[in-house]
């Protein structure tokens, strides 16, 4: 965090960008900085610092993640139309339509002013729409929010709490679904301290106690691994120990009944090697060196996670029975794991393109659905389950991958495939076994839905266990249809 406190400069920013994109428009970036600095002149942050420190810090964070310079330029300008006398039109005139539209996007999202539940919901809706229109706006928003969280101490406690809670509940899960683990982790840990201050202190102490004095063991494990891999001719690009992030440790401890000894990845050793073949070779060498723990070898290269995370994981008994987790991947996988969708905006040396081709279908779906259902705060819970919660992925008998929220059942699966399959669903076979319809599905399950074509519609009791909005709304609409008795229909006027 000390780096964030150090006064950052525009020259430093340009230097950072030059490290990964020599074709960036550096003049435009400097111009954006000068334009913003002039517009914000005389304004100060709550911390007392000149206002320009904030857009500059947000831009620096994006440059650290090697984000497209166009997004960085727009980030320098992101608060100009909202907070100064300079208008959006003037920004557009000076910086062109692309940067103009990014600044417009983030300006539409508005500021962190809390004016009751209704306004809050309205702001969220705007955010979901803006996100679907251009996911780059969301990347700017994350950087904006991360810097605001870093400087939260300057705000009154109640306001700080609200900003942190929203970051934890909404922003971090969105970052997660976009595969931006680094940003997700930052948002979570920065917010954790304000949302659950006592738990934060407790968890931090547990982690620090557990890893204290282990440095030597880990150094030894790393140098042994390095030696053996070099002997085998595998060119290691980097090998590093990483502490588990606090909030994810906190959640994991809850899942493991607070038993710290069941958390194996408090420190993980990450090895980067050039190719996929090197990844598997590395895994083999580590397993020859140390005995792997049963059930802890995970191949996310051949079966990526729903957010496209790719890596090999294994936990081994190293040295004196010390349990150590290894994560093995290529630099490209590492970059994508940390920056997710943002990694796809990098300047690509090979084809000289900057645009991302990756589809974000769920963001568009979210923007559509929230129009109908997001009107009360309680609806937000439903939306969060459908779109922002942890996902599992399951397979159809043909091998197609379907991703669903955690806790989803065969009925959710059936409705996800088609509403008629849901309505006529009569049973489910999961991994070749008949199961009851309320059984929660697990990652990797193969699910086959049995249907009964004579079935009139869903069972009303299903509403008590389905998880997705899609399933709920179909079951409810069927209930409504059936609630009107036919004699009544016959006397109702036609409309
Ligand atoms: Mn801002």
PDB file of N, CA, C and O and ligand atoms in Angstrom, residues 45 51 54 78-79 111 144 148, ligand 1:
ATOM      1  N   UNK A  45      -9.314  16.449  -2.703  1.00  0.00           N
ATOM      2  CA  UNK A  45      -9.962  15.236  -2.218  1.00  0.00           C
ATOM      3  C   UNK A  45     -10.234  15.411  -0.724  1.00  0.00           C
ATOM      4  O   UNK A  45      -9.674  16.291  -0.085  1.00  0.00           O
ATOM      5  N   UNK A  51      -7.133  17.179  -6.389  1.00  0.00           N
ATOM      6  CA  UNK A  51      -8.039  16.174  -6.944  1.00  0.00           C
ATOM      7  C   UNK A  51      -7.394  15.294  -8.013  1.00  0.00           C
ATOM      8  O   UNK A  51      -7.674  14.102  -8.107  1.00  0.00           O
ATOM      9  N   UNK A  54      -6.342  11.596  -7.799  1.00  0.00           N
ATOM     10  CA  UNK A  54      -7.260  10.453  -7.904  1.00  0.00           C
ATOM     11  C   UNK A  54      -7.335   9.837  -9.309  1.00  0.00           C
ATOM     12  O   UNK A  54      -7.039   8.646  -9.471  1.00  0.00           O
ATOM     13  N   UNK A  78     -12.028  10.759 -16.262  1.00  0.00           N
ATOM     14  CA  UNK A  78     -13.325  10.183 -15.895  1.00  0.00           C
ATOM     15  C   UNK A  78     -14.208  11.053 -15.001  1.00  0.00           C
ATOM     16  O   UNK A  78     -15.416  10.922 -15.020  1.00  0.00           O
ATOM     17  N   UNK A  79     -13.613  11.960 -14.210  1.00  0.00           N
ATOM     18  CA  UNK A  79     -14.440  12.789 -13.328  1.00  0.00           C
ATOM     19  C   UNK A  79     -14.649  14.207 -13.848  1.00  0.00           C
ATOM     20  O   UNK A  79     -15.300  15.014 -13.183  1.00  0.00           O
ATOM     21  N   UNK A 111     -22.103   9.264  -9.228  1.00  0.00           N
ATOM     22  CA  UNK A 111     -21.167   9.263  -8.116  1.00  0.00           C
ATOM     23  C   UNK A 111     -21.658   8.429  -6.951  1.00  0.00           C
ATOM     24  O   UNK A 111     -22.755   7.909  -6.954  1.00  0.00           O
ATOM     25  N   UNK A 144     -11.364   3.226 -10.493  1.00  0.00           N
ATOM     26  CA  UNK A 144     -11.903   4.351  -9.730  1.00  0.00           C
ATOM     27  C   UNK A 144     -12.225   3.887  -8.305  1.00  0.00           C
ATOM     28  O   UNK A 144     -11.829   4.499  -7.317  1.00  0.00           O
ATOM     29  N   UNK A 148     -10.648   4.766  -4.534  1.00  0.00           N
ATOM     30  CA  UNK A 148     -11.529   5.298  -3.485  1.00  0.00           C
ATOM     31  C   UNK A 148     -11.462   4.453  -2.213  1.00  0.00           C
ATOM     32  O   UNK A 148     -11.485   4.976  -1.106  1.00  0.00           O
TER      33      UNK A 148
HETATM   34 MN1  LIG B   1     -13.499   8.976  -9.629  1.00  0.00          MN
END
